[in-house]
Coordinates of C-alpha atoms and ligand atoms in Angstrom, one line a residue:
S1 CA -0.5 -0.3 0.0
D2 CA 1.6 3.9 -0.4
K3 CA 0.3 4.7 3.5
P4 CA 2.7 6.1 5.1
R5 CA 4.3 3.7 7.9
Q6 CA 6.0 3.9 10.7
D7 CA 6.5 1.4 13.7
F8 CA 6.6 1.2 17.4
D9 CA 7.4 -1.3 19.7
V10 CA 3.8 -0.1 21.7
I11 CA 1.1 1.5 19.9
V12 CA -1.6 3.0 22.5
V13 CA -5.4 3.9 21.7
G14 CA -6.6 6.6 23.6
G15 CA -5.7 8.8 26.5
G16 CA -7.6 8.6 29.4
P17 CA -5.7 7.7 32.8
A18 CA -6.0 3.6 31.5
G19 CA -4.0 4.7 28.6
A20 CA -1.6 7.4 30.5
T21 CA -0.2 4.9 33.7
V22 CA 0.5 2.4 30.3
S23 CA 1.9 4.4 28.1
A24 CA 4.0 6.0 30.1
A25 CA 5.4 3.0 32.3
V26 CA 6.7 1.4 29.1
A27 CA 9.2 4.8 27.9
L28 CA 10.0 4.9 30.4
H29 CA 11.8 2.2 29.7
G30 CA 13.5 3.2 27.5
H31 CA 10.7 2.0 24.4
R32 CA 8.8 3.8 21.4
V33 CA 5.7 4.6 21.9
L34 CA 2.8 6.1 19.8
L35 CA -0.6 7.0 22.2
V36 CA -3.1 8.0 19.6
E37 CA -6.0 9.7 21.8
K38 CA -9.8 11.4 19.0
E39 CA -10.2 13.9 21.1
T40 CA -8.1 17.1 21.7
F41 CA -7.6 17.5 25.4
P42 CA -8.7 19.0 27.8
R43 CA -11.3 16.7 27.4
Y44 CA -14.7 15.9 29.3
Q45 CA -15.1 12.7 31.1
I46 CA -17.5 11.7 34.0
G47 CA -15.5 9.9 36.8
E48 CA -14.5 12.7 39.4
S49 CA -13.5 10.5 42.8
L50 CA -10.8 8.8 43.3
L51 CA -9.1 6.2 45.5
P52 CA -5.4 6.8 47.4
S53 CA -3.8 3.8 45.5
T54 CA -3.9 6.1 42.3
V55 CA -2.8 8.8 43.7
H56 CA -0.1 7.6 46.1
G57 CA 0.6 4.5 43.8
V58 CA 0.2 4.4 40.5
C59 CA 0.7 8.5 40.2
R60 CA 4.8 7.8 42.1
I61 CA 5.4 4.7 40.6
L62 CA 4.7 7.5 37.3
G63 CA 7.0 10.5 38.9
V64 CA 3.6 12.8 38.1
E65 CA 2.8 12.6 42.1
D66 CA 3.7 15.8 43.2
E67 CA 2.2 17.2 39.6
V68 CA -1.0 16.1 41.3
A69 CA -0.5 17.7 44.4
K70 CA -0.4 20.9 43.4
A71 CA -3.2 20.8 40.6
G72 CA -5.0 22.0 44.3
F73 CA -7.9 19.3 44.1
T74 CA -10.0 18.9 46.9
P75 CA -8.5 16.1 49.2
K76 CA -11.3 12.8 50.7
R77 CA -10.8 11.2 53.2
G78 CA -13.4 8.3 52.3
G79 CA -17.0 9.2 51.3
T80 CA -19.9 9.9 53.3
F81 CA -23.2 7.0 52.9
R82 CA -26.7 7.7 54.2
W83 CA -27.4 3.8 52.5
G84 CA -27.9 0.3 55.1
R85 CA -30.9 0.1 57.9
N86 CA -29.4 3.3 59.5
R87 CA -31.7 6.8 58.4
D88 CA -27.8 8.7 59.5
P89 CA -25.5 8.8 57.4
W90 CA -22.4 6.5 58.2
Q91 CA -17.8 7.7 56.7
F92 CA -16.2 4.8 55.4
S93 CA -13.0 6.3 55.6
F94 CA -9.4 5.4 53.8
A95 CA -7.5 5.5 57.3
L96 CA -7.4 1.9 59.2
S97 CA -7.9 4.6 62.3
P98 CA -10.3 7.6 62.3
R99 CA -8.1 8.8 65.5
L100 CA -4.8 8.2 63.7
A101 CA -2.9 10.8 60.5
D102 CA -1.1 8.9 58.1
P103 CA -0.4 10.5 55.3
T104 CA -2.1 8.9 52.1
S105 CA -4.8 7.5 53.4
F106 CA -6.2 10.2 50.9
A107 CA -7.4 10.8 47.5
Y108 CA -8.6 13.5 45.2
Q109 CA -12.0 15.0 43.9
V110 CA -10.8 15.6 40.6
E111 CA -12.3 17.6 37.8
R112 CA -11.3 15.2 34.6
S113 CA -10.4 17.4 32.1
R114 CA -7.4 18.8 34.5
F115 CA -7.0 15.2 35.6
D116 CA -6.6 13.3 33.1
A117 CA -4.7 16.3 31.0
I118 CA -1.7 16.2 33.3
L119 CA -1.6 11.8 33.2
L120 CA -1.3 12.7 29.5
D121 CA 1.3 15.6 29.9
H122 CA 3.1 13.5 32.4
A123 CA 3.4 10.8 29.4
R124 CA 4.6 13.1 26.4
R125 CA 7.5 14.3 29.1
V126 CA 8.3 10.7 29.2
G127 CA 8.8 9.8 26.1
V128 CA 5.0 8.7 24.4
E129 CA 4.4 10.6 21.6
V130 CA 0.8 11.5 21.3
R131 CA -1.5 12.4 18.6
E132 CA -3.9 13.6 19.5
G133 CA -7.8 14.3 17.5
C134 CA -6.3 11.1 15.6
R135 CA -8.6 8.4 15.8
V136 CA -8.3 4.6 15.2
T137 CA -11.0 2.4 12.9
D138 CA -9.2 -0.4 13.1
V139 CA -6.1 -2.9 13.8
I140 CA -4.0 -4.7 12.0
A141 CA -3.6 -8.1 12.8
D142 CA -2.4 -11.7 10.7
E143 CA -3.7 -14.8 12.1
Q144 CA -0.5 -15.5 14.8
R145 CA -0.6 -11.9 16.5
V146 CA -1.9 -7.8 15.9
R147 CA 0.8 -5.7 14.0
G148 CA -0.5 -2.5 14.1
V149 CA -3.1 -0.2 13.4
R150 CA -5.5 2.1 11.1
W151 CA -6.2 5.2 11.9
V152 CA -8.3 9.0 11.3
G153 CA -6.1 12.3 11.1
P154 CA -7.4 15.4 12.2
G155 CA -7.5 16.3 8.4
G156 CA -9.5 12.9 7.2
E157 CA -6.4 11.9 6.1
I158 CA -5.8 7.4 6.5
R159 CA -2.2 6.0 8.4
E160 CA -1.4 3.2 9.3
A161 CA 1.3 2.7 12.3
G162 CA 3.2 -1.1 13.3
A163 CA 4.1 -2.2 16.8
R164 CA 5.6 -5.0 18.8
Y165 CA 2.0 -4.6 21.4
V166 CA -1.5 -2.8 20.9
V167 CA -3.5 -1.1 23.5
D168 CA -6.7 -0.9 23.8
A169 CA -7.4 2.1 26.4
S170 CA -10.3 3.7 24.6
G171 CA -12.5 3.2 27.3
N172 CA -16.4 2.5 26.8
G173 CA -17.2 3.4 23.8
S174 CA -14.0 1.2 21.5
R175 CA -14.2 -0.2 18.4
I176 CA -11.7 -2.6 18.4
H177 CA -12.0 -4.3 22.1
P178 CA -13.5 -7.7 20.1
H179 CA -10.4 -8.5 18.2
V180 CA -9.7 -9.8 22.2
G181 CA -11.6 -12.2 23.3
G182 CA -14.9 -11.5 21.2
K183 CA -18.3 -9.2 23.2
R184 CA -18.3 -8.3 26.4
T185 CA -20.1 -9.8 29.3
Y186 CA -22.7 -7.5 30.9
S187 CA -23.6 -8.3 34.4
D188 CA -27.1 -8.8 34.2
F189 CA -27.9 -7.4 38.9
F190 CA -26.3 -3.6 37.3
R191 CA -27.8 -2.1 34.7
N192 CA -28.1 1.1 35.4
I193 CA -29.1 4.6 33.7
A194 CA -26.9 8.0 35.0
V195 CA -27.7 10.9 34.7
F196 CA -25.7 13.7 36.1
G197 CA -24.5 17.9 35.9
Y198 CA -23.3 20.1 37.9
F199 CA -24.3 23.2 40.4
A200 CA -22.3 26.2 41.2
G201 CA -21.4 25.7 44.9
G202 CA -22.8 23.7 47.1
A203 CA -23.0 22.9 51.1
R204 CA -20.5 20.6 52.3
L205 CA -20.4 18.1 55.8
P206 CA -19.2 19.6 58.5
A207 CA -14.6 19.1 58.9
P208 CA -13.1 16.7 58.8
N209 CA -15.4 14.7 55.5
A210 CA -16.2 18.7 54.1
G211 CA -14.0 16.3 50.6
N212 CA -15.9 13.6 51.0
I213 CA -18.2 12.2 47.9
F214 CA -21.2 11.7 49.6
C215 CA -24.2 8.6 48.6
A216 CA -27.3 8.3 49.2
A217 CA -29.4 6.0 48.6
F218 CA -33.1 7.0 48.0
E219 CA -36.5 5.0 46.5
E220 CA -35.8 5.4 42.8
G221 CA -31.8 4.7 43.3
W222 CA -28.8 6.5 44.7
I223 CA -27.2 9.8 44.6
W224 CA -23.7 11.2 44.1
Y225 CA -22.5 14.8 45.1
I226 CA -19.3 15.6 44.7
P227 CA -18.0 18.7 45.7
L228 CA -15.3 20.2 43.6
R229 CA -14.3 23.2 44.0
D230 CA -15.9 25.9 46.6
D231 CA -17.7 26.9 44.0
L232 CA -18.8 23.3 41.8
T233 CA -20.5 20.5 42.7
S234 CA -21.0 17.2 41.0
V235 CA -25.0 15.9 41.6
G236 CA -25.5 12.6 39.8
A237 CA -28.0 9.9 39.6
V238 CA -28.6 6.2 39.1
V239 CA -31.5 4.8 38.7
A240 CA -33.0 0.9 37.2
R241 CA -32.5 1.1 33.5
E242 CA -37.0 1.5 33.4
N243 CA -36.1 5.0 32.9
A244 CA -34.2 5.2 30.4
E245 CA -36.9 6.2 28.0
A246 CA -38.4 9.0 30.5
I247 CA -34.8 10.9 31.3
Q248 CA -33.8 10.6 27.6
R249 CA -37.0 12.4 26.2
D250 CA -36.0 15.6 29.0
P251 CA -32.5 15.1 31.3
V252 CA -32.8 18.1 32.6
T253 CA -36.7 17.6 34.0
A254 CA -35.8 14.2 34.9
W255 CA -32.3 14.9 36.6
R256 CA -33.4 18.2 39.0
G257 CA -36.4 15.3 40.2
L258 CA -35.1 12.5 41.5
I259 CA -32.4 15.6 42.9
D260 CA -35.7 16.9 44.8
A261 CA -37.1 13.6 45.8
C262 CA -33.9 12.5 47.5
P263 CA -34.8 15.2 50.6
E264 CA -30.3 14.4 52.1
V265 CA -29.9 15.6 48.6
R266 CA -31.6 18.0 47.9
G267 CA -30.8 19.7 51.2
L268 CA -27.0 20.8 50.8
L269 CA -28.4 22.3 47.5
D270 CA -31.1 24.4 47.8
G271 CA -31.1 27.8 46.6
V272 CA -28.2 27.2 44.8
P273 CA -28.3 27.6 41.1
Q274 CA -27.2 25.0 38.2
A275 CA -23.2 26.0 36.8
T276 CA -23.2 27.5 33.7
E277 CA -19.4 27.0 32.6
P278 CA -18.4 24.5 29.6
P279 CA -18.3 22.0 29.8
Y280 CA -20.5 21.8 33.1
D281 CA -23.6 23.4 32.2
R282 CA -24.6 20.5 30.7
V283 CA -26.9 17.3 32.0
R284 CA -25.3 14.3 31.0
V285 CA -27.0 10.7 30.5
R286 CA -25.0 7.7 30.1
K287 CA -25.6 3.6 30.0
D288 CA -23.8 2.2 33.7
W289 CA -23.3 -1.0 33.1
S290 CA -20.8 -3.0 33.8
Y291 CA -19.3 -5.6 31.5
W292 CA -16.6 -7.6 31.6
K293 CA -14.7 -9.7 29.3
S294 CA -13.4 -13.6 28.2
R295 CA -10.2 -12.6 27.5
L296 CA -8.1 -9.2 28.0
W297 CA -5.2 -9.7 26.0
R298 CA -4.2 -12.1 23.0
P299 CA -1.2 -12.1 20.9
G300 CA 0.2 -9.2 20.1
M301 CA -3.0 -6.5 21.6
V302 CA -4.1 -6.0 25.1
L303 CA -7.1 -4.4 27.3
V304 CA -7.4 -2.3 29.7
G305 CA -9.6 1.0 31.1
D306 CA -12.9 0.6 30.5
A307 CA -12.2 -1.1 27.5
A308 CA -11.7 -4.4 29.7
C309 CA -14.2 -4.2 32.5
F310 CA -16.1 -2.1 34.5
V311 CA -18.5 -1.8 37.5
D312 CA -21.0 0.2 39.0
P313 CA -19.5 3.6 40.6
V314 CA -20.1 3.5 44.4
L315 CA -17.2 2.5 45.5
S316 CA -15.0 4.4 43.0
S317 CA -13.1 1.8 41.5
G318 CA -13.2 3.3 37.8
V319 CA -10.1 4.6 37.5
H320 CA -8.4 2.5 40.0
L321 CA -9.2 -0.1 37.9
A322 CA -8.1 1.7 33.9
T323 CA -4.5 3.0 36.6
Y324 CA -3.8 0.3 38.1
G325 CA -4.9 -2.6 34.7
G326 CA -2.3 -0.3 32.8
L327 CA 0.5 -0.2 34.5
L328 CA -0.1 -4.6 35.2
A329 CA -0.3 -4.3 31.2
A330 CA 2.9 -1.7 31.0
R331 CA 5.0 -4.7 32.9
S332 CA 3.9 -7.5 30.7
I333 CA 4.6 -5.3 28.2
N334 CA 8.1 -3.9 28.8
G335 CA 8.6 -8.3 29.7
G336 CA 7.7 -8.7 26.3
L337 CA 9.8 -6.5 24.6
T338 CA 13.0 -7.0 26.8
G339 CA 11.8 -11.0 26.0
L340 CA 13.3 -12.6 29.3
L341 CA 10.7 -13.6 30.5
P342 CA 7.6 -16.1 27.9
E343 CA 5.2 -13.6 26.4
D344 CA 2.3 -15.8 27.6
R345 CA 4.0 -16.4 31.1
L346 CA 3.7 -12.4 31.2
F347 CA 0.4 -11.4 30.1
A348 CA -1.0 -14.4 31.9
E349 CA 0.3 -12.1 35.0
F350 CA -1.1 -9.7 34.0
E351 CA -5.1 -10.9 32.9
T352 CA -4.7 -13.6 36.5
R353 CA -3.7 -10.7 38.6
Y354 CA -6.6 -7.5 36.9
R355 CA -9.2 -10.0 37.2
R356 CA -8.3 -10.8 40.2
E357 CA -9.0 -6.6 41.2
Y358 CA -12.1 -6.2 39.0
G359 CA -13.7 -9.8 40.5
L360 CA -13.1 -8.4 44.0
F361 CA -14.9 -5.1 43.2
H362 CA -17.7 -6.8 41.8
E363 CA -18.0 -8.7 44.5
F364 CA -17.8 -6.3 47.6
L365 CA -20.2 -4.4 45.4
V366 CA -23.0 -6.7 45.6
S367 CA -22.7 -6.4 49.0
F368 CA -22.7 -3.1 49.4
Y369 CA -25.8 -2.7 46.7
D370 CA -27.3 -5.3 49.4
L371 CA -27.2 -2.7 52.2
H372 CA -29.8 -0.8 52.2
Q373 CA -32.7 -1.9 52.6
D374 CA -36.7 -0.4 51.1
E375 CA -39.5 -2.4 51.0
R376 CA -41.4 -0.2 49.1
S377 CA -39.1 0.0 46.1
Y378 CA -38.7 -1.3 43.4
F379 CA -35.1 -0.8 42.9
W380 CA -33.7 -1.7 46.1
Q381 CA -35.9 -4.8 46.1
A382 CA -34.0 -5.9 41.9
R383 CA -30.6 -5.7 44.0
K384 CA -30.7 -9.1 46.8
V385 CA -28.2 -10.8 47.1
T386 CA -30.9 -14.1 46.9
D387 CA -31.5 -11.3 43.1
V388 CA -28.5 -11.6 41.4
G389 CA -28.9 -14.7 38.8
T390 CA -27.8 -18.3 37.6
T391 CA -26.1 -17.9 35.3
E392 CA -24.5 -13.9 36.0
L393 CA -23.4 -16.4 38.8
E394 CA -22.0 -19.1 36.9
A395 CA -20.4 -15.8 34.7
F396 CA -18.4 -15.0 36.9
V397 CA -17.0 -17.6 38.6
E398 CA -15.3 -18.2 35.6
L399 CA -14.1 -15.1 35.5
V400 CA -12.8 -15.1 38.9
G401 CA -12.3 -18.5 39.7
G402 CA -11.8 -19.2 43.3
L403 CA -10.1 -16.3 43.8
A404 CA -12.3 -13.6 44.4
S405 CA -13.3 -15.4 47.2
G406 CA -9.5 -16.9 48.1
D407 CA -11.6 -20.5 48.2
T408 CA -10.0 -22.7 45.2
S409 CA -13.4 -25.0 45.8
L410 CA -15.8 -23.0 44.4
G411 CA -17.3 -24.9 42.1
G412 CA -20.7 -23.3 40.8
A413 CA -23.5 -21.4 41.5
G414 CA -24.7 -22.4 44.2
P415 CA -21.2 -22.4 46.7
A416 CA -21.1 -18.2 44.8
G417 CA -24.3 -18.2 45.7
A418 CA -23.5 -18.9 49.3
R419 CA -20.0 -17.0 49.4
L420 CA -22.3 -14.0 47.9
S421 CA -23.6 -13.4 51.3
A422 CA -21.2 -14.3 53.3
V423 CA -19.8 -11.7 52.0
A424 CA -22.9 -9.6 52.2
D425 CA -23.2 -10.9 56.2
D426 CA -19.6 -9.5 57.1
F427 CA -19.8 -6.0 55.3
E428 CA -23.4 -5.7 57.3
R429 CA -22.7 -6.1 60.2
A430 CA -19.0 -3.9 60.2
V431 CA -20.6 -0.6 58.9
R432 CA -23.7 -1.6 62.0
R433 CA -20.2 -1.2 64.4
L434 CA -19.4 1.6 62.6
P435 CA -21.1 4.3 65.4
D436 CA -18.7 3.3 67.6
V437 CA -15.9 5.1 66.2
G438 CA -15.4 6.4 69.4
D439 CA -12.0 3.0 68.5
L440 CA -8.9 3.5 67.5
R441 CA -9.8 1.3 64.4
N442 CA -11.7 2.1 62.3
P443 CA -14.4 -1.4 62.5
L444 CA -14.6 -1.6 58.6
Y445 CA -11.8 -2.9 58.1
E446 CA -13.0 -5.8 60.7
S447 CA -14.9 -6.3 57.7
E448 CA -12.8 -9.3 55.3
S449 CA -14.1 -8.5 52.3
F450 CA -14.0 -5.1 52.9
R451 CA -10.4 -5.0 53.3
R452 CA -9.8 -7.9 50.9
V453 CA -11.0 -5.1 48.2
F454 CA -8.9 -3.2 48.8
Q455 CA -5.4 -4.2 49.3
E456 CA -3.9 -4.4 46.1
G457 CA -4.3 -1.0 45.9
T458 CA -2.1 -0.3 49.8
V459 CA 0.4 -2.8 48.2
M460 CA 1.1 -0.5 45.5
Q461 CA 0.7 2.6 47.7
E462 CA 3.4 0.9 49.6
R463 CA 5.1 0.3 46.9
G464 CA 4.5 4.0 45.3
L465 CA 5.8 5.5 49.4
F466 CA 8.9 3.1 49.7
G467 CA 9.8 1.7 46.4
G468 CA 8.3 -1.4 48.0
P469 CA 5.7 -3.2 49.3
L470 CA 7.0 -3.6 52.9
E471 CA 6.2 -7.4 53.3
P472 CA 8.1 -8.6 50.3
E473 CA 5.7 -10.5 47.7
T474 CA 4.7 -13.3 47.5
P475 CA 3.0 -15.2 43.5
L476 CA -0.6 -15.3 43.5
R477 CA -0.4 -18.8 41.6
P478 CA 2.0 -21.3 42.1
G479 CA 4.3 -20.3 39.0
G480 CA 3.0 -16.6 38.9
L481 CA 5.4 -13.4 38.9
V482 CA 5.6 -10.2 41.1
A483 CA 7.1 -6.6 40.3
S484 CA 10.4 -5.6 39.7
D485 CA 11.5 -2.9 42.1
D486 CA 10.5 -0.5 40.4
G487 CA 7.4 -1.4 40.0
L488 CA 7.4 -2.1 35.9
A489 CA 8.5 -4.7 35.1
W490 CA 6.9 -8.7 36.2
V491 CA 10.6 -10.8 37.9
E492 CA 10.3 -14.2 39.5
P493 CA 10.1 -14.6 42.5
G494 CA 12.7 -14.0 45.3
R495 CA 15.2 -12.6 42.8
Ligands
LIG501 P1 -11.4 6.8 29.2 O1 -11.3 8.1 30.6 O2 -13.3 6.9 28.8 O3 -10.6 7.5 28.2 C1 -11.0 6.6 26.9 C2 -10.3 7.7 25.0 O4 -10.0 7.0 24.2 C3 -11.2 8.6 25.7 O5 -9.5 10.2 25.5 C4 -11.3 9.2 24.2 O6 -11.8 10.1 23.6 C5 -10.2 8.3 23.7 N1 -10.9 6.9 22.7 C6 -12.1 6.7 22.5 N2 -12.0 6.0 21.0 C7 -10.8 5.7 20.4 C8 -10.9 5.2 18.9 N3 -11.0 5.1 18.5 N4 -9.6 6.8 18.5 C9 -8.6 7.0 19.5 N5 -8.7 7.8 21.1 C10 -9.9 7.1 20.8 N6 -14.5 6.8 38.5 C11 -13.4 6.8 39.2 O7 -13.0 6.6 39.6 N7 -14.8 7.1 40.2 C12 -16.1 7.8 39.7 O8 -16.4 8.6 40.5 C13 -16.8 7.0 38.8 N8 -18.0 7.7 38.6 C14 -19.0 7.5 37.2 C15 -19.6 7.7 37.1 C16 -20.6 7.0 36.0 C17 -21.7 7.3 35.6 C18 -19.7 6.3 35.2 C19 -20.4 5.6 34.0 C20 -17.9 5.7 35.6 C21 -18.0 6.2 36.4 N9 -16.7 6.3 36.7 C22 -15.6 6.8 37.6 C23 -15.6 5.7 35.3 C24 -15.3 6.1 35.1 O9 -15.6 7.3 34.5 C25 -13.7 5.4 33.9 O10 -13.7 4.0 34.6 C26 -12.4 5.3 33.5 O11 -12.7 7.2 32.9 C27 -11.7 4.5 32.7 O12 -10.9 5.5 32.2 P2 -10.0 4.9 30.8 O13 -9.2 5.5 31.0 O14 -10.6 3.8 30.5 O15 -11.2 5.4 29.9

């Protein structure tokens, strides 16, 4: 063909948190990386509430932590929930102990347009060739492997580039993910719709929780309330998909109506006008369905971030999974480019760990929804552990194997269902103990499922802070690999 062609070690499709992370982490090992992004940054994105592992783990490993710290984002100590049996809001704090000051037990609430631009600029600075305004239309592959991509440039010109690895980090709307593992598997349990917009201010929770995300369950579903700046609050409602048509017809009225139906949030917004500055002047609607894939890689291609999987946003796990998955993929790619370990072993490590992390959040989120009781509500009645269907349970067992539950004997939907109920009971007990926060220890950490869901994030943070985990890492499974000292590659354990 007469199309101009260029070759790279790695081509990354999409410049969100997943793409910026994987591209920077590969460039830091001296490889040639091209990142192709459809839009021109800064661009709008939803997903504003972060977890500590992204900030103190991944961002530190990449060397962008100071930049993020200087941006002036709202510090987030945890979440406040009006959720469960108790009418009073309760806190879910990142700190192991509510009284001890731990310098890394916070995250940020971010304007994604600014946060994502910081990560992408950093990738550029460490050597990634970033081309914005370029849309990837297809991948180039033969029987053996994926070998490159085709894209359309800003002037409509068609281009091709070849690479040893192509990373799909093009998010929820990815067109190329079916090249790995075919169609997505959609959850039946988490199929909601979200309608969201912004207010030019709003009351804040009492100190020290003013920066917390506030999530309030109400009859129709739940609402997030995220303090982005003193004069900017993100407010979104997550409701049953049966409301989709009415919401699409008139998003603003639907959004206002849902806020009015939730007294806890309505009260915080009394007399506060809707934001008028772009891009916050619009009310947006998004399908909020959870999904995963049967495979996350094939020779020459890897999926990360929303291109790979997505799980309900109530625990703010999206950007964590995107940056964590991006880092795992970079470790495998860096190894594959050096050729010191076999490719299938390197990518099996990526896939096992990523699935496990996704599975833990998925499992925990089912029990989190189960916590809320509302006998009159269609939404909440349909979101009980006992309502998780057999098909979904089977898919779920396949997805995470025994790993998510720590029980390798999990063989079918029956035991998985029992396991989910046990997780839900365990978490509910911990939440019931929360009113005695006089304790030195945060009672949520007495819940095994709660601890497990944040365990990998903690290891990631220790790596960022101390240059390695506090205890030598053990492989996740026999024959498994562990992270190198710089956190950017896989090595044999004990090396
Ligand atoms: P994205 O951020 O979507 O980035 C993908 C990039 O790829 C985009 O910049 C896009 O322009 C580009 N792209 C797409 N197609 C192409 C193409 N063909 N060629 C080139 N480039 C392309 N997460 C949280 O952490 N906290 C939250 O509070 C939270 N709330 C959420 C609320 C809702 C209602 C929803 C739906 C999600 C929420 N999330 C949240 C999830 C979060 O939005 C995502 O998980 C996160 O943005 C994923 O990052 P990513 O890098 O994978 O994808």
